[in-house]
Coordinates of C-alpha atoms in Angstrom, one line a residue:
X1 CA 270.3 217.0 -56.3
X2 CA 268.8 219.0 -53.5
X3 CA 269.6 222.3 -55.9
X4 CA 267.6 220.6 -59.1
X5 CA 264.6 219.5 -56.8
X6 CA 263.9 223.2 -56.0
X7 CA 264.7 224.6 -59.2
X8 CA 262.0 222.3 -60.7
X9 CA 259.6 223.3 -58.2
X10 CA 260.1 227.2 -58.9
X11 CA 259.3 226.0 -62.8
X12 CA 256.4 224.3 -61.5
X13 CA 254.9 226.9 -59.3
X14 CA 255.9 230.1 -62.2
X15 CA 254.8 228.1 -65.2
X16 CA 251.0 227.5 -63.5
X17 CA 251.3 231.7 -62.7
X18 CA 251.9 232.1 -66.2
X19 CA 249.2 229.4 -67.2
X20 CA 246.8 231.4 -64.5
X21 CA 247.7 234.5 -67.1
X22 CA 246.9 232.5 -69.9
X23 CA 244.0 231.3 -68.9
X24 CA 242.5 234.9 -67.5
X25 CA 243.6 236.1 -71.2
X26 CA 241.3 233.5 -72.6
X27 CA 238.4 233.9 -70.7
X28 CA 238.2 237.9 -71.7
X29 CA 238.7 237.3 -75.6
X30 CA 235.1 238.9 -75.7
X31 CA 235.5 241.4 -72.7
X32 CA 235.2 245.2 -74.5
X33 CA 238.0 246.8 -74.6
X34 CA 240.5 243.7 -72.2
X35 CA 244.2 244.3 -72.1
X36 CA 245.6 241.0 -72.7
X37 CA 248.9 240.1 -70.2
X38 CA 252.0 238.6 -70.5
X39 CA 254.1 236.8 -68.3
X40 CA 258.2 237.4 -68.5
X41 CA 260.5 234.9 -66.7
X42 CA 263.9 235.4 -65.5
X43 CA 266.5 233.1 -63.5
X44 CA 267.1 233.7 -60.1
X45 CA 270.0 233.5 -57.9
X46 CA 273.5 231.7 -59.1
X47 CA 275.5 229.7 -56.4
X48 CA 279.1 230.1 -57.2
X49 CA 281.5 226.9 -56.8
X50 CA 284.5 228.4 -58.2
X51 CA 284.8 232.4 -59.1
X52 CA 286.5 233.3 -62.4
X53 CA 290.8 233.8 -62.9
X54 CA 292.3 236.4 -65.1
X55 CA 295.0 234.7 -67.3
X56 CA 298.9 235.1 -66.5
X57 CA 301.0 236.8 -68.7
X58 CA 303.1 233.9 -70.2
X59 CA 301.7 232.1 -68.6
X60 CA 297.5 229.9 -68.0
X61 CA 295.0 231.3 -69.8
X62 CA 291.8 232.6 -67.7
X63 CA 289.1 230.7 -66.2
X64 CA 285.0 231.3 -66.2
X65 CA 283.5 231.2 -63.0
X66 CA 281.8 228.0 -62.0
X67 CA 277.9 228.6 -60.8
X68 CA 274.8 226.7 -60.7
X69 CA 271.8 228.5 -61.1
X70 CA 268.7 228.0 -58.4
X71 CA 266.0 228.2 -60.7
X72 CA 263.4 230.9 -62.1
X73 CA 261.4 232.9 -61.2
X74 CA 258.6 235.9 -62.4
X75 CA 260.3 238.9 -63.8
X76 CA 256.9 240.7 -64.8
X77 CA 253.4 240.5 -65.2
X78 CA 253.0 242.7 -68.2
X79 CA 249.1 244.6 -69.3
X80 CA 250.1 244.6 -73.9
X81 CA 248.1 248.1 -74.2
X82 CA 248.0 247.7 -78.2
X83 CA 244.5 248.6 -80.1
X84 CA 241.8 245.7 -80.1
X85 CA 239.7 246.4 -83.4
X86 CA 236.4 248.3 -83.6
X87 CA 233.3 246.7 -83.2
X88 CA 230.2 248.7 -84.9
X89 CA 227.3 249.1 -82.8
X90 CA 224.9 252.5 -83.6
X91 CA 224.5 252.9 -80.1
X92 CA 225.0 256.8 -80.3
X93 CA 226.5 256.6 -76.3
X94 CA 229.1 254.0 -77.1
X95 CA 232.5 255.5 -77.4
X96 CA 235.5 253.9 -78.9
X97 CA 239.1 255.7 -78.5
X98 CA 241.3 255.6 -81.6
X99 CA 244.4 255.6 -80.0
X100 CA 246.0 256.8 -77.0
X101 CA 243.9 257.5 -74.2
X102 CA 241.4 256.3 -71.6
X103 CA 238.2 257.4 -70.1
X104 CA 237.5 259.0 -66.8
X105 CA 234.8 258.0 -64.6
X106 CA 234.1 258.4 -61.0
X107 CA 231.6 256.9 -58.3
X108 CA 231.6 260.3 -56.1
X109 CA 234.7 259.7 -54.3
X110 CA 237.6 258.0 -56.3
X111 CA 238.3 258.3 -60.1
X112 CA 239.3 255.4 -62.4
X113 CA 240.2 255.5 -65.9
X114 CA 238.7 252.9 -68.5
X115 CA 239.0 251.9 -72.3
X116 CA 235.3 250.6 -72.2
X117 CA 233.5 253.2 -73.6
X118 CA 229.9 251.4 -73.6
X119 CA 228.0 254.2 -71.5
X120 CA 223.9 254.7 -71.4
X121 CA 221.9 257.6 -69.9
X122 CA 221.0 256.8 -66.5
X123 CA 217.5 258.4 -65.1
X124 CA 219.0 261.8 -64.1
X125 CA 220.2 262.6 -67.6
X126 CA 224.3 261.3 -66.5
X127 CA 226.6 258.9 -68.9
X128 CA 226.9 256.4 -66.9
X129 CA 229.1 252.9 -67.7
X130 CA 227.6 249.4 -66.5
X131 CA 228.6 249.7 -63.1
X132 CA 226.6 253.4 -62.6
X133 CA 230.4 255.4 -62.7
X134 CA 229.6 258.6 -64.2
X135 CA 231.7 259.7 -67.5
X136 CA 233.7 263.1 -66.7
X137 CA 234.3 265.9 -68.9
X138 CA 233.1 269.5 -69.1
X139 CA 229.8 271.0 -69.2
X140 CA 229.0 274.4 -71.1
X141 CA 227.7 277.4 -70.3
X142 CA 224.0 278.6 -71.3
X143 CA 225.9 280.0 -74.4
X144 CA 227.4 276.8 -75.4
X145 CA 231.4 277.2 -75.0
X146 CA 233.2 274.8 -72.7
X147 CA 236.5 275.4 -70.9
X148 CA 238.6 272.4 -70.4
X149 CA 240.8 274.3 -68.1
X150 CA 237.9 273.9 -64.9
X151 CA 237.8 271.0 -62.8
X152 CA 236.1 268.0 -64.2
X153 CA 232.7 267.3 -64.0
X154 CA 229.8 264.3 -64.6
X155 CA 228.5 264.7 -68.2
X156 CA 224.8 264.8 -67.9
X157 CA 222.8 265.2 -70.9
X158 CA 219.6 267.7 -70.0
X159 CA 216.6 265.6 -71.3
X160 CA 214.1 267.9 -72.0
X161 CA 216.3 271.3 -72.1
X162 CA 214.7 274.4 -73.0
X163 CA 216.6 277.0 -75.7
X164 CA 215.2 280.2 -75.3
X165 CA 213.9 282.1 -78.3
X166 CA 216.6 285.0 -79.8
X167 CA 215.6 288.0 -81.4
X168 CA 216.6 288.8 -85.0
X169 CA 218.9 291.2 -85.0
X170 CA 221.0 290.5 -88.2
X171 CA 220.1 290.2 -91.9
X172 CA 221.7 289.7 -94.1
X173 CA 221.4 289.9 -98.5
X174 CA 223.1 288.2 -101.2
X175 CA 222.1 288.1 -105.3
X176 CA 222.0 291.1 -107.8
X177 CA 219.4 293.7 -109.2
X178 CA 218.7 294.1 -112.4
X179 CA 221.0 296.5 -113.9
X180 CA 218.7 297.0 -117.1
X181 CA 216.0 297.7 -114.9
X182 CA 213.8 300.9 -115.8
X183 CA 213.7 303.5 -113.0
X184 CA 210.0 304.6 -113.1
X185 CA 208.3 301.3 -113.0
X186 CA 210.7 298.8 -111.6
X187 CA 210.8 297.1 -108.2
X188 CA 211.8 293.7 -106.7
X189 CA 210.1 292.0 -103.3
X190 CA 211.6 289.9 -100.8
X191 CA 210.4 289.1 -97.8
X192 CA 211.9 286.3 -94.7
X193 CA 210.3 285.4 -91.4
X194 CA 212.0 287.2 -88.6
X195 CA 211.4 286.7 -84.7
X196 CA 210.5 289.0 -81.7
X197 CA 212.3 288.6 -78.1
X198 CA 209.1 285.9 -77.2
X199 CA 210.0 283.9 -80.1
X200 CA 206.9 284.7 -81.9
X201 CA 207.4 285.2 -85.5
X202 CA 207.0 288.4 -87.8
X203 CA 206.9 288.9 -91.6
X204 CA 209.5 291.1 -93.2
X205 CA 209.3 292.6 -96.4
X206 CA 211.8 294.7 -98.4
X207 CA 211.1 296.0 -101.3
X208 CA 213.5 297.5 -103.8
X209 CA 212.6 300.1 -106.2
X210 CA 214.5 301.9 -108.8
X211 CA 215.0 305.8 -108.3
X212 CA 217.8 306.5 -111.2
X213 CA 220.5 304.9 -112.9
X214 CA 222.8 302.9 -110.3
X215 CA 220.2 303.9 -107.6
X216 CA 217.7 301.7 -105.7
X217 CA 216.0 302.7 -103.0
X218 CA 214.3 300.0 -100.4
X219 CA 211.7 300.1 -97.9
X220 CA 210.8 297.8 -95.3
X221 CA 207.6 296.6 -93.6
X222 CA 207.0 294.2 -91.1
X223 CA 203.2 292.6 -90.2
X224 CA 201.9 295.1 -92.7
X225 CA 203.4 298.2 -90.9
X226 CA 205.7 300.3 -92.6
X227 CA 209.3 300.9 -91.6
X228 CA 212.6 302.7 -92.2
X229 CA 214.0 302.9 -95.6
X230 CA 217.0 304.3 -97.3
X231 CA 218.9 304.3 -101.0
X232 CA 222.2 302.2 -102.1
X233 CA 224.3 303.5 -105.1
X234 CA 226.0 300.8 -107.2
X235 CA 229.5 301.9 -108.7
X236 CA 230.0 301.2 -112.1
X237 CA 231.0 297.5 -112.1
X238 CA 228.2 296.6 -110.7
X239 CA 229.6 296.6 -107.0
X240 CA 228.1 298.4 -103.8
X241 CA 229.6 302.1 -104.3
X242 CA 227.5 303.7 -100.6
X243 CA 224.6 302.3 -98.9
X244 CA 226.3 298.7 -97.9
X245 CA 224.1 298.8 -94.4
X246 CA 221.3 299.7 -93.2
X247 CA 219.0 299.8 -90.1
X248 CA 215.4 299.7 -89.2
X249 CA 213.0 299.3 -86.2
X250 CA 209.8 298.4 -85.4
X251 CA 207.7 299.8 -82.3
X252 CA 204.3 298.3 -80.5
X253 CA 205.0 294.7 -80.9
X254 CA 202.7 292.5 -78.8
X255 CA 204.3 291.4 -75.0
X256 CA 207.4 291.8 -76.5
X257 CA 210.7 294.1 -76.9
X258 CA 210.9 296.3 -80.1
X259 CA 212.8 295.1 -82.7
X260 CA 215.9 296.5 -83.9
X261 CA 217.5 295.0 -87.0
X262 CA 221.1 296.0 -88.7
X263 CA 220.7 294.8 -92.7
X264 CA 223.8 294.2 -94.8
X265 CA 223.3 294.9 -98.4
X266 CA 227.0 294.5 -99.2
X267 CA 227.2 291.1 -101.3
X268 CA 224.3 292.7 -103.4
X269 CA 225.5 293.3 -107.4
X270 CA 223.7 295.2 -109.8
X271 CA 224.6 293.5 -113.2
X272 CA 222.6 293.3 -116.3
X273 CA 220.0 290.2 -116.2
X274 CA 217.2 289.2 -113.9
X275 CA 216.6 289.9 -110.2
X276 CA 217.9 287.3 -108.2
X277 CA 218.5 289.2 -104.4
X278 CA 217.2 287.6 -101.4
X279 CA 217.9 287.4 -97.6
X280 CA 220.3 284.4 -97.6
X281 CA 220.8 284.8 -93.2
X282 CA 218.9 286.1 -90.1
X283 CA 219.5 285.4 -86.6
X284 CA 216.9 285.0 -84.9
X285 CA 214.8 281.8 -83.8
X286 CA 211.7 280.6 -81.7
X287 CA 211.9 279.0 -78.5
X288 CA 213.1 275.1 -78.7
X289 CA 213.4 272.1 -76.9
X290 CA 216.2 269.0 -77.1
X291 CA 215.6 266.8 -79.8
X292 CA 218.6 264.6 -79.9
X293 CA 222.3 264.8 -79.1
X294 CA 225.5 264.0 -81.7
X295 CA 228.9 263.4 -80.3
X296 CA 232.2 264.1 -82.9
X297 CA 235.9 262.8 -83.0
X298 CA 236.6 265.5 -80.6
X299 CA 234.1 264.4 -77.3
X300 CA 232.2 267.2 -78.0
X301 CA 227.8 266.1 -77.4
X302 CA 226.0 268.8 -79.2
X303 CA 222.6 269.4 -78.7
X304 CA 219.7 269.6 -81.6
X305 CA 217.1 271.6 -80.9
X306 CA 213.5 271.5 -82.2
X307 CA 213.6 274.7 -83.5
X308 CA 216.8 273.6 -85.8
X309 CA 219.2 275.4 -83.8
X310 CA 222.1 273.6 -82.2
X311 CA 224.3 274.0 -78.6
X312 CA 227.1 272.5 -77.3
X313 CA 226.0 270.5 -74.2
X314 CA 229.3 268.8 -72.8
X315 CA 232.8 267.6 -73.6
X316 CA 234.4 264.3 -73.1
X317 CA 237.7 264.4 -71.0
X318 CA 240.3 262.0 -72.3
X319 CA 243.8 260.8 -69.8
X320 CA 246.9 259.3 -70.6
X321 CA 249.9 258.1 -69.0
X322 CA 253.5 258.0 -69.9
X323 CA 253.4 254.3 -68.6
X324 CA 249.9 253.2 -68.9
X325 CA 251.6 249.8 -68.1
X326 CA 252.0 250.8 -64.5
X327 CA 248.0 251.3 -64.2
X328 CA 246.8 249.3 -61.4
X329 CA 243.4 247.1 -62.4
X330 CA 240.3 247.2 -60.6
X331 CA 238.4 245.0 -61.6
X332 CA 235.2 245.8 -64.0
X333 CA 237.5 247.0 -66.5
X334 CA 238.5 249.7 -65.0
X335 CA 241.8 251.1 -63.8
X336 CA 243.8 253.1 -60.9
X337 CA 247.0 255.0 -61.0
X338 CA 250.1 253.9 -59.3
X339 CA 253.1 254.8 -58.1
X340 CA 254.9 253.6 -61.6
X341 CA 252.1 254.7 -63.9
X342 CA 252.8 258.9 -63.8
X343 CA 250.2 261.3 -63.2
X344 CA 246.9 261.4 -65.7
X345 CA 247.1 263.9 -68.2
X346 CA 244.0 264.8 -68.5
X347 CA 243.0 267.1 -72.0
X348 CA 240.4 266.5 -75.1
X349 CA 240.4 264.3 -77.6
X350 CA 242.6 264.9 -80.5
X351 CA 245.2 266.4 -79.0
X352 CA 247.8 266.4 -76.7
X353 CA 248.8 262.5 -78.1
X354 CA 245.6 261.7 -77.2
X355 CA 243.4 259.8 -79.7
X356 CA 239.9 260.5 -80.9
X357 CA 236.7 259.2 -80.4
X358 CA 234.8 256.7 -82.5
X359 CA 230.8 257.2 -81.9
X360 CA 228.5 254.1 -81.9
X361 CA 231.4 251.9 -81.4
X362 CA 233.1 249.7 -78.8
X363 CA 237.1 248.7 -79.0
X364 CA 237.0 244.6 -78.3
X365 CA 239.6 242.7 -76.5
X366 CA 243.0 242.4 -77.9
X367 CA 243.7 238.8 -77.3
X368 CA 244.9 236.5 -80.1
X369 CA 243.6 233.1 -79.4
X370 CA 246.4 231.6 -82.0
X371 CA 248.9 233.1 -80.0
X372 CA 247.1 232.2 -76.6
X373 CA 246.9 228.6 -77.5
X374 CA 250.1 228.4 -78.9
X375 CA 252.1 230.1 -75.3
X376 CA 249.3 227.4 -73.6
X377 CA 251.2 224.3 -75.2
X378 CA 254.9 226.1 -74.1
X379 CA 253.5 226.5 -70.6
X380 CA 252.1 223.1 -70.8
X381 CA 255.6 221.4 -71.5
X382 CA 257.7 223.6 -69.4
X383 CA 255.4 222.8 -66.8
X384 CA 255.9 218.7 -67.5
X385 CA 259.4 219.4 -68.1
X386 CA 259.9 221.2 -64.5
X387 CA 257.5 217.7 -63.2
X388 CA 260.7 215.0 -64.9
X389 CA 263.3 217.2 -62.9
X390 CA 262.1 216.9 -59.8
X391 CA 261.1 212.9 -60.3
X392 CA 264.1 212.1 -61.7
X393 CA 265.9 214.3 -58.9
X394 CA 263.4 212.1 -56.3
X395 CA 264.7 209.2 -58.0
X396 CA 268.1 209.7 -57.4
X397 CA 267.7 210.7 -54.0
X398 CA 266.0 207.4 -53.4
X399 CA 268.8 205.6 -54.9
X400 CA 271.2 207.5 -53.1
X401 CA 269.4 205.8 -50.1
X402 CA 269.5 203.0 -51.1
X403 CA 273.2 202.5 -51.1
X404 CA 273.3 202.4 -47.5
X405 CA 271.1 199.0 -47.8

């Protein structure tokens, strides 16, 4: 009776743990990205009255050991790491992984991983999380390429970040001159804005005139001062034959460096039919400042600038474990390694297993309140079950009493 009283108390005391569970799980069904947990149970030890016999050749058949079991106790305390569904919110700093993976974050001195990707820009320009942790990844380079390989840094985005103005060097044509054209009186303009090494813009003109059959000759001209010019051949199927590129220069301008620019005639055609050719690419640009920032699938924040040119600012770093069930939690949704959790691997987005990145949206808890409620009424009766053992086993011991009355 003494055995039975016990046993019900360890169902007792492990059914209200797993209740406790239950109850925790219930409470975060609307905490962003919650991990729901399960409780397993498992008996505990056996007392053996009588061990097991082999059976006798000829002779008695075997017997099964006689135990009596001691009760039950907590085998684990299991974090379910399945996808909760995506909840839409526009916020273009809330981040969502699809798939495997967890964010990194860090308050100076210890780094924790997270699934809650709701983040805002805190007054220094950093992604921060609710509790002021700062989101790591990788910053670029004034040129805008990141290396994942470096150490990890906080991703600040630099409000109010200058791009400074580039110098056209390249242009580039595309269409077709007139193949029907007449070679003493024919000529066809195009002109583009280019820009000098302040960022200050400059109008160049190019004008093509027809010297002989297959034959155009152009000139340039920039601000109304004449440049270098030169002749391209066609071949006879209409194709660029010599004279694909082309250079020219321009001295004296104003405060700034002289411009130099390589031109590339080579997707020009020379077909019958009306004069379509055009400068379809320079790359130059004025001075800019940041405008906005867009984030992709990869974790990449790119940059817009107002002069319509774009940078890569930063790149979100992504971990995962080979038993993210190991993790140790922290409290604030947030999470540690342990010893039975394997080292982070730490990469980008969209590779490596790991998942991508959903922009302007949160991942929500992944507790089922059907099946919450429904383990609630199990634990409930095991729990009054465990109670009828050890009254009944009270019972019996009073009776047992009793008999020496």
């Amino acid at each position: 009776m003494m055995r039975s009283l016990f046993s019900g108390v360890s169902g007792l005391k492990n059914h209200q743990t797993r209740m406790d569970v239950i109850g925790n799980n219930i409470a975060n069904v609307n905490t962003v990205a919650f991990k729901a947990g399960r409780v397993n149970f498992e008996d505990i030890l056996s007392q053996t009255v009588e061990g097991a016999r082999s059976p006798q050749t000829g002779g008695m058949g075997g017997v099964n050991p006689k135990q009596v079991g001691l009760g039950m106790g907590i085998s684990s305390i299991d974090t379910l790491f399945t996808p909760g569904s995506l909840q839409s919110t526009d916020n273009p700093t809330d981040f969502a992984v699809q798939g495997e993976g967890f964010f990194i974050v860090s308050d100076g001195s210890q780094v924790y991983y997270t699934r809650d990707g709701a983040f805002k820009t805190s007054a220094d320009g950093a992604l921060v999380n609710s509790n002021g942790f700062r989101l790591q990844g990788w910053m670029a380079d004034t040129d805008g390429n990141i290396d994942s390989t470096q150490a990890l840094q906080n991703i600040t985005i630099p409000v109010g970040a200058q791009m400074k103005p580039k110098a056209t060097t390249q242009i580039a044509f595309e269409g077709n001159l007139d193949a029907n054209a007449d070679p003493t009186s024919s000529e066809w303009i195009t002109s583009v804005q280019v820009y000098d090494s302040l960022g200050n813009p400059h109008n160049l003109t190019i004008t093509f005139t027809k010297t002989a059959e297959n034959k155009w000759g152009w000139t340039t001209d920039l601000d109304g001062t004449s440049g270098d010019s030169d002749t391209i051949e066609f071949d006879t199927d209409g194709t660029i034959l010599s004279g694909g590129s082309g250079s020219a220069s321009f001295n004296n301008i104003t405060g700034a460096e002289d411009i130099s620019l390589n031109i590339d005639f080579s997707q020009l055609t020379q077909f019958g039919g009306n004069p379509t050719a055009y400068i379809n690419f320079q790359d130059g640009y004025e001075a800019g400042s940041l405008d906005m920032v867009s984030t992709d699938s990869g974790g990449v924040l790119t940059g817009i600038f107002t002069n319509g040119q774009s940078k890569a600012l930063a790149q979100i770093a992504l971990a995962t474990f080979s038993n993210p069930g190991g993790l140790l939690k922290e409290g604030g949704n947030l999470y540690q390694i342990s010893n039975n959790s394997g080292l982070p691997n730490i990469g980008t987005a969209d590779s490596g297993g790991r998942g991508s990145i959903a922009v302007g949206k949160l991942e929500m808890s992944n507790v089922d309140l059907a099946q919450e409620f429904t383990n609630m009424i199990v634990t409930q009766r095991g729990f009054q079950a465990n109670s009828r053992v050890i009254t009944t086993s009270d019972e019996m011991l009073q009776d047992l009493i009793n008999i020496k009355r």
